[in-house]
Coordinates of C-alpha atoms in Angstrom, one line a residue:
M1 CA -0.2 -28.0 18.3
L2 CA -2.0 -28.4 14.9
P3 CA 0.2 -27.4 12.1
Y4 CA -0.8 -24.0 10.3
K5 CA -2.9 -24.5 7.1
I6 CA -1.3 -23.0 4.0
L7 CA -2.9 -22.4 0.5
V8 CA -0.5 -22.2 -2.5
V9 CA -1.6 -20.2 -5.4
D10 CA 0.2 -20.4 -8.8
D11 CA -0.7 -21.1 -12.4
S12 CA 2.2 -23.3 -12.9
I13 CA 1.9 -26.9 -12.0
F14 CA 5.5 -27.2 -11.4
M15 CA 5.7 -24.3 -9.3
R16 CA 2.7 -25.4 -7.2
K17 CA 4.4 -28.7 -6.6
M18 CA 7.7 -27.2 -5.8
I19 CA 6.4 -24.7 -3.4
T20 CA 4.1 -27.3 -1.8
D21 CA 7.2 -29.5 -1.2
L22 CA 9.3 -26.7 0.2
I23 CA 6.6 -25.7 2.7
S24 CA 6.0 -29.3 3.7
E25 CA 9.7 -29.8 4.7
D26 CA 8.6 -27.7 7.9
T27 CA 6.3 -29.9 10.2
Q28 CA 4.6 -26.7 11.6
F29 CA 3.0 -26.2 8.1
Q30 CA 0.4 -28.2 6.1
V31 CA -0.4 -27.3 2.6
I32 CA -4.3 -27.8 2.5
G33 CA -5.0 -26.9 -1.1
T34 CA -3.6 -25.4 -4.4
A35 CA -5.2 -22.9 -6.7
K36 CA -4.2 -22.2 -10.3
N37 CA -5.5 -18.6 -10.5
G38 CA -6.8 -15.8 -8.2
K39 CA -10.5 -16.7 -8.9
E40 CA -9.9 -20.2 -7.5
A41 CA -7.9 -18.8 -4.6
V42 CA -10.7 -16.5 -3.5
N43 CA -13.3 -19.3 -3.5
M44 CA -10.8 -21.6 -1.6
V45 CA -10.0 -19.1 1.0
K46 CA -13.8 -18.7 1.8
T47 CA -14.2 -22.5 2.2
L48 CA -10.8 -23.6 3.6
K49 CA -10.0 -20.5 5.8
P50 CA -6.2 -21.0 5.6
D51 CA -3.8 -19.5 8.1
A52 CA -1.6 -18.0 5.3
I53 CA -1.4 -18.0 1.4
T54 CA 1.4 -17.9 -0.9
M55 CA 0.4 -16.0 -4.0
D56 CA 1.7 -15.7 -7.5
I57 CA 1.3 -12.4 -9.2
E58 CA 0.9 -13.1 -13.0
M59 CA -1.9 -15.6 -13.5
P60 CA -4.8 -16.1 -16.1
E61 CA -8.5 -15.2 -15.2
M62 CA -7.6 -13.2 -12.2
N63 CA -4.1 -12.1 -11.1
G64 CA -2.6 -12.1 -7.7
L65 CA -3.1 -8.4 -7.1
D66 CA -6.8 -8.5 -7.8
A67 CA -7.2 -11.7 -5.8
L68 CA -5.3 -10.2 -2.8
K69 CA -7.6 -7.1 -2.9
I70 CA -10.7 -9.3 -2.6
I71 CA -9.3 -11.6 0.0
M72 CA -8.3 -8.6 2.2
D73 CA -11.9 -7.3 1.8
V74 CA -13.9 -10.6 2.3
Q75 CA -11.6 -13.0 4.3
P76 CA -8.4 -11.0 5.6
T77 CA -5.7 -13.6 5.5
P78 CA -1.9 -13.2 5.7
V79 CA -0.3 -13.4 2.1
I80 CA 3.2 -13.9 1.1
M81 CA 3.7 -12.9 -2.7
L82 CA 5.8 -14.9 -5.0
S83 CA 7.5 -12.3 -7.2
S84 CA 9.7 -12.4 -10.2
L85 CA 13.1 -10.6 -9.7
T86 CA 12.5 -8.3 -12.6
Q87 CA 11.7 -4.4 -12.6
D88 CA 8.0 -5.2 -13.6
G89 CA 7.9 -7.9 -10.8
A90 CA 9.2 -5.3 -8.3
R91 CA 6.6 -2.6 -9.4
E92 CA 3.7 -5.1 -8.9
T93 CA 5.2 -6.4 -5.6
I94 CA 5.3 -2.9 -4.1
V95 CA 1.5 -2.5 -5.1
A96 CA 0.9 -6.0 -3.4
L97 CA 2.6 -4.9 -0.1
E98 CA 0.5 -1.8 -0.1
R99 CA -2.8 -3.7 -0.7
G100 CA -2.0 -5.7 2.4
A101 CA 0.5 -8.5 1.5
V102 CA 2.7 -9.3 4.5
D103 CA 5.9 -9.8 2.5
F104 CA 7.3 -11.4 -0.6
V105 CA 9.8 -14.0 -1.8
G106 CA 11.6 -13.9 -5.1
K107 CA 10.5 -17.0 -7.1
P108 CA 13.2 -19.5 -8.2
S109 CA 14.7 -18.7 -11.5
G110 CA 14.2 -22.1 -13.1
S111 CA 13.5 -25.8 -12.7
I112 CA 17.1 -26.4 -11.6
S113 CA 17.8 -23.4 -9.5
L114 CA 21.0 -22.7 -7.6
D115 CA 19.1 -20.5 -5.1
L116 CA 16.4 -23.1 -4.3
H117 CA 17.8 -23.5 -0.7
R118 CA 17.8 -19.7 -0.1
V119 CA 14.2 -19.6 -1.4
R120 CA 13.1 -22.3 1.0
E121 CA 14.8 -20.6 4.0
L122 CA 13.2 -17.3 3.1
L123 CA 9.8 -18.7 2.5
L124 CA 9.5 -20.6 5.6
E125 CA 10.9 -17.6 7.6
K126 CA 8.3 -15.3 6.2
L127 CA 5.5 -17.8 6.6
H128 CA 6.3 -18.1 10.3
I129 CA 6.0 -14.4 10.5
A130 CA 2.8 -14.3 8.4
V131 CA 0.9 -16.9 10.4
K132 CA 1.2 -14.7 13.4
T133 CA 0.2 -11.4 11.8
N134 CA -3.1 -9.8 12.5
V135 CA -4.0 -8.5 8.9
M136 CA -7.1 -6.9 10.3
K137 CA -4.8 -3.9 11.1
F138 CA -4.8 -3.1 7.3
R139 CA -8.7 -2.5 7.5
S140 CA -8.3 -0.1 10.5
N141 CA -5.4 1.7 8.8
P142 CA -6.1 2.5 5.0
I143 CA -3.6 4.2 3.0
W144 CA -5.6 5.0 -0.1
T145 CA -7.2 8.3 1.1
S146 CA -4.1 10.4 1.6
P147 CA -4.9 14.0 0.8
I148 CA -1.3 14.7 -0.4
S149 CA -1.3 11.7 -2.7
R150 CA -4.4 13.1 -4.3
S151 CA -3.2 16.6 -4.6
K152 CA 0.3 16.2 -5.9
A153 CA -0.5 16.1 -9.6
V154 CA -3.0 15.3 -12.4
P155 CA -0.8 12.6 -14.0
R156 CA -0.6 11.8 -17.8
V157 CA -1.2 8.2 -17.8
E158 CA 0.8 6.3 -20.4
E159 CA 0.1 2.6 -21.5
L160 CA -0.3 0.4 -18.5
P161 CA 2.0 -2.4 -18.0
K162 CA 0.6 -5.9 -18.1
V163 CA 0.6 -7.7 -14.7
N164 CA -0.9 -11.1 -15.8
K165 CA -1.8 -13.2 -18.8
G166 CA -5.0 -11.1 -19.6
N167 CA -5.6 -8.5 -17.0
T168 CA -4.0 -5.3 -15.7
A169 CA -3.9 -3.8 -12.3
S170 CA -5.2 -0.3 -11.9
E171 CA -2.6 0.9 -9.4
V172 CA 0.4 0.0 -11.5
N173 CA -0.3 3.2 -13.4
F174 CA 1.4 5.1 -10.7
F175 CA 4.7 3.9 -12.2
K176 CA 3.7 5.1 -15.7
T177 CA 2.8 8.8 -14.9
T178 CA 4.4 12.2 -15.6
P179 CA 3.4 14.4 -12.8
V180 CA 2.9 18.1 -13.1
A181 CA 4.2 20.6 -10.4
P182 CA 3.5 19.5 -6.8
L183 CA 1.5 22.0 -4.6
F184 CA 4.5 23.1 -2.7
S185 CA 7.6 23.8 -4.9
N186 CA 10.8 22.5 -3.6
Q187 CA 12.3 25.7 -4.9
Q188 CA 10.7 27.4 -2.0
V189 CA 12.7 25.4 0.4
S190 CA 16.2 26.7 1.5
S191 CA 19.1 24.6 0.2
Q192 CA 20.9 25.0 3.6
V193 CA 20.6 21.8 5.4
Q194 CA 20.1 22.3 9.2
Q195 CA 18.0 19.3 10.0
I196 CA 17.5 15.7 8.8
V197 CA 15.0 13.0 9.1
A198 CA 16.2 9.3 9.2
I199 CA 13.8 6.4 8.9
G200 CA 14.3 2.7 9.3
T201 CA 11.9 -0.1 8.5
S202 CA 11.6 -3.7 7.3
T203 CA 8.6 -6.2 7.2
G204 CA 5.6 -4.1 6.6
G205 CA 7.6 -1.1 5.7
P206 CA 6.4 -0.2 2.2
R207 CA 3.0 0.2 3.4
A208 CA 4.0 2.1 6.4
L209 CA 6.3 4.4 4.4
H210 CA 3.4 5.1 2.0
Q211 CA 1.3 6.1 5.0
V212 CA 4.2 8.5 6.3
I213 CA 5.8 9.8 3.3
S214 CA 2.5 10.6 1.5
H215 CA 1.5 12.9 4.4
I216 CA 4.7 14.9 4.7
P217 CA 4.4 18.4 2.9
G218 CA 6.9 19.2 0.1
H219 CA 8.1 22.2 1.9
L220 CA 9.7 20.2 4.7
P221 CA 12.9 22.0 5.6
A222 CA 14.9 18.8 5.9
P223 CA 16.0 15.9 3.7
V224 CA 14.6 12.4 4.5
V225 CA 16.9 9.4 4.4
I226 CA 15.3 5.9 4.4
V227 CA 16.4 2.5 4.9
Q228 CA 14.0 -0.3 4.0
H229 CA 15.2 -3.8 4.1
M230 CA 14.8 -5.0 0.5
P231 CA 16.8 -6.5 -2.3
P232 CA 17.9 -4.5 -5.6
N233 CA 15.4 -3.5 -8.1
F234 CA 12.6 -3.4 -5.4
T235 CA 14.1 -0.3 -3.7
K236 CA 14.0 1.5 -7.0
S237 CA 10.3 0.7 -7.5
L238 CA 9.6 1.6 -4.0
A239 CA 11.0 5.1 -4.5
Q240 CA 9.2 5.6 -7.7
R241 CA 6.0 4.5 -5.9
L242 CA 6.6 6.8 -3.0
N243 CA 7.5 9.6 -5.3
S244 CA 4.1 9.2 -7.1
V245 CA 2.1 9.7 -3.8
S246 CA 4.1 12.3 -2.1
E247 CA 4.9 16.0 -2.4
L248 CA 8.4 15.2 -1.4
H249 CA 10.7 14.3 -4.3
V250 CA 11.6 10.6 -3.6
V251 CA 14.6 8.8 -5.3
E252 CA 16.6 5.8 -4.9
A253 CA 19.9 7.1 -3.5
E254 CA 23.0 7.1 -5.6
E255 CA 26.7 7.7 -4.6
G256 CA 27.6 11.3 -4.1
M257 CA 23.9 12.7 -4.2
I258 CA 23.7 16.1 -2.4
L259 CA 21.0 16.1 0.2
Q260 CA 18.3 18.6 -0.5
N261 CA 15.4 19.7 1.9
G262 CA 12.1 18.5 0.6
H263 CA 13.7 15.4 -0.9
A264 CA 13.7 11.8 0.3
Y265 CA 16.4 9.3 -0.5
V266 CA 15.7 5.4 -0.2
A267 CA 18.8 3.2 0.3
P268 CA 19.4 1.0 -2.7
G269 CA 19.0 -2.8 -2.0
G270 CA 22.3 -4.7 -1.5
F271 CA 24.0 -1.4 -0.5
H272 CA 24.6 0.4 2.8
M273 CA 23.8 4.1 2.8
T274 CA 25.5 6.7 5.0
V275 CA 25.4 10.5 5.1
A276 CA 28.8 12.6 4.9
R277 CA 29.5 16.2 5.3
N278 CA 30.2 18.1 2.0
G279 CA 31.1 21.6 3.2
P280 CA 29.3 24.1 5.4
G281 CA 25.6 23.1 5.6
A282 CA 26.0 20.6 2.8
Y283 CA 25.7 16.8 3.1
K284 CA 26.0 14.0 0.5
I285 CA 25.0 10.4 0.2
H286 CA 27.8 7.6 0.4
I287 CA 26.9 4.2 -0.9
S288 CA 29.0 1.0 0.0
K289 CA 29.1 -2.7 -0.2
E290 CA 30.6 -3.3 3.1
E291 CA 29.8 -6.4 5.1
A292 CA 26.2 -6.9 6.1
R293 CA 25.3 -5.8 9.6
G294 CA 23.1 -8.3 11.5
G295 CA 22.3 -9.9 8.1
H296 CA 21.2 -6.7 6.6
R297 CA 22.5 -4.6 3.7
P298 CA 21.3 -1.9 3.8
S299 CA 21.5 -1.5 7.7
V300 CA 19.5 1.0 9.6
D301 CA 22.1 1.0 12.3
I302 CA 24.9 1.9 9.8
L303 CA 22.8 4.9 8.5
F304 CA 22.0 6.1 11.9
E305 CA 25.6 5.8 13.1
S306 CA 26.7 8.0 10.3
L307 CA 24.7 10.8 11.7
L308 CA 26.4 10.6 15.1
P309 CA 29.2 13.1 14.5
M310 CA 26.9 15.7 13.0
K311 CA 25.7 17.5 16.2
E312 CA 25.2 20.6 14.2
L313 CA 22.2 18.9 12.6
K314 CA 18.8 18.7 14.3
R315 CA 18.3 14.9 13.9
H316 CA 14.8 13.3 13.9
I317 CA 15.0 9.6 14.0
V318 CA 12.1 7.1 13.3
L319 CA 11.9 3.3 13.5
M320 CA 8.7 1.5 12.2
T321 CA 7.5 -1.9 11.7
G322 CA 10.1 -4.7 11.2
M323 CA 11.6 -8.0 12.5
G324 CA 14.7 -7.9 14.6
A325 CA 16.4 -5.0 16.3
D326 CA 18.1 -3.2 13.4
G327 CA 18.4 0.6 14.2
A328 CA 17.6 0.3 17.9
K329 CA 21.3 0.7 19.0
G330 CA 21.8 3.5 16.4
M331 CA 18.8 5.3 17.8
L332 CA 20.0 4.9 21.3
A333 CA 23.4 6.4 20.4
L334 CA 21.8 9.2 18.6
K335 CA 19.5 10.1 21.5
N336 CA 22.7 10.1 23.8
A337 CA 24.3 12.4 21.1
G338 CA 21.5 14.9 21.2
A339 CA 19.0 13.9 18.7
V340 CA 16.0 16.2 18.9
T341 CA 13.3 13.5 18.3
T342 CA 13.2 9.8 18.4
I343 CA 9.9 8.1 17.3
A344 CA 8.9 4.3 17.4
E345 CA 5.8 3.1 15.6
S346 CA 3.3 1.5 18.2
E347 CA 2.6 -2.1 18.4
E348 CA -1.0 -1.6 17.4
T349 CA -0.2 -0.6 13.8
C350 CA 3.1 -2.6 13.3
I351 CA 2.9 -5.6 11.1
V352 CA 5.9 -7.0 13.1
Y353 CA 6.7 -5.2 16.4
G354 CA 10.3 -6.0 16.4
M355 CA 12.6 -3.0 15.5
P356 CA 10.4 -0.5 17.4
R357 CA 10.1 -2.8 20.4
A358 CA 13.9 -3.1 20.6
A359 CA 14.3 0.7 20.7
V360 CA 11.5 1.1 23.3
E361 CA 13.3 -1.5 25.4
L362 CA 16.4 0.5 25.2
N363 CA 14.6 3.4 26.6
C364 CA 15.6 5.7 23.7
V365 CA 12.1 6.6 22.3
M366 CA 10.6 9.8 23.0
H367 CA 7.4 9.3 21.1
V368 CA 5.5 6.0 20.6
L369 CA 3.0 6.7 17.8
A370 CA 0.5 4.9 15.7
Q371 CA 1.6 4.8 12.0
Q372 CA -0.9 7.5 10.9
E373 CA 0.3 9.9 13.5
I374 CA 4.0 9.8 12.7
A375 CA 3.9 12.3 9.6
S376 CA 2.2 14.9 11.5
K377 CA 4.6 14.7 14.5
L378 CA 7.5 14.9 12.0
T379 CA 6.0 17.8 10.3
Q380 CA 5.5 19.5 13.6
V381 CA 8.9 19.0 15.0
V382 CA 10.7 19.8 12.0
C383 CA 8.7 22.9 10.8
K384 CA 8.4 24.5 14.3

């Protein structure tokens, strides 16, 4: 079999050389070209037609976010973003994932990096996923037309953060807004928790969560707890992003937070999140640094398993796009323990049909739904 063709895009000569060398260690990949900015990348994608691209975010002339958008419009190609491990880098990466990037890898911190081996391992793993991804799904499943995301607020836009050495990205303003009151006030929602929605996802998850969370009404009579496999910093930016497009009040979870209806809680990267009782009809978040489960912290299974004793709650369980099987066994256990609803995202809309497939194979899924159908089903079963 011929090696997969990879295009490397970065404004640093050193980084282009280092990334090329890392990729070339795997004989299944061949770097067929390098570009020093987004403009060059767009032109090279048209002529070279690579199987996948590694893309820096901050570049002169045209940044990685703008290049990604053009590429997904004119020559849809799987893209892995190379992101700085800063808060600004995390914000921009979330936007990139929503625009169609398959995944991201944190850039090595310097010319002599102790984490270089880990970067190589992650980059090759994600490239193997990327080259097998049908990114045409992004065209058939747009997320920028959410009626709720448009109706939540008229924001006051502050100064936009820079995302490259000369340009700004329009969508980053979501992180720099002060929203007015949503259409549905959470004050109208009972404080008594009688139901809960639990969602697990991984590769492709930020885009899937955007689609689902932005279509759930703010008057939902249940809290939503979310595990997305992501490192620290990125989950905070993800929560901020979801909050900006949803009527739900979305936050990164913290130890001891009391669950409230109409609120959503994203597990912080690097920590497990569980739910514990806090008195009659009341529940709280517990955060821990216990050992990773199946290589994941946070773990979907650990979140789901924490809900097993809570048979007094109507439990609605969702697994969406992601590699591996995290959450499938937890969903099975919850179904056997009386969960009201179990939903798996369909293969047609998954970026990686791994976690949902594992649940389907365990015969614990009541509803297999396309990504754009999940929010309406959750609203129906929770609000009936």
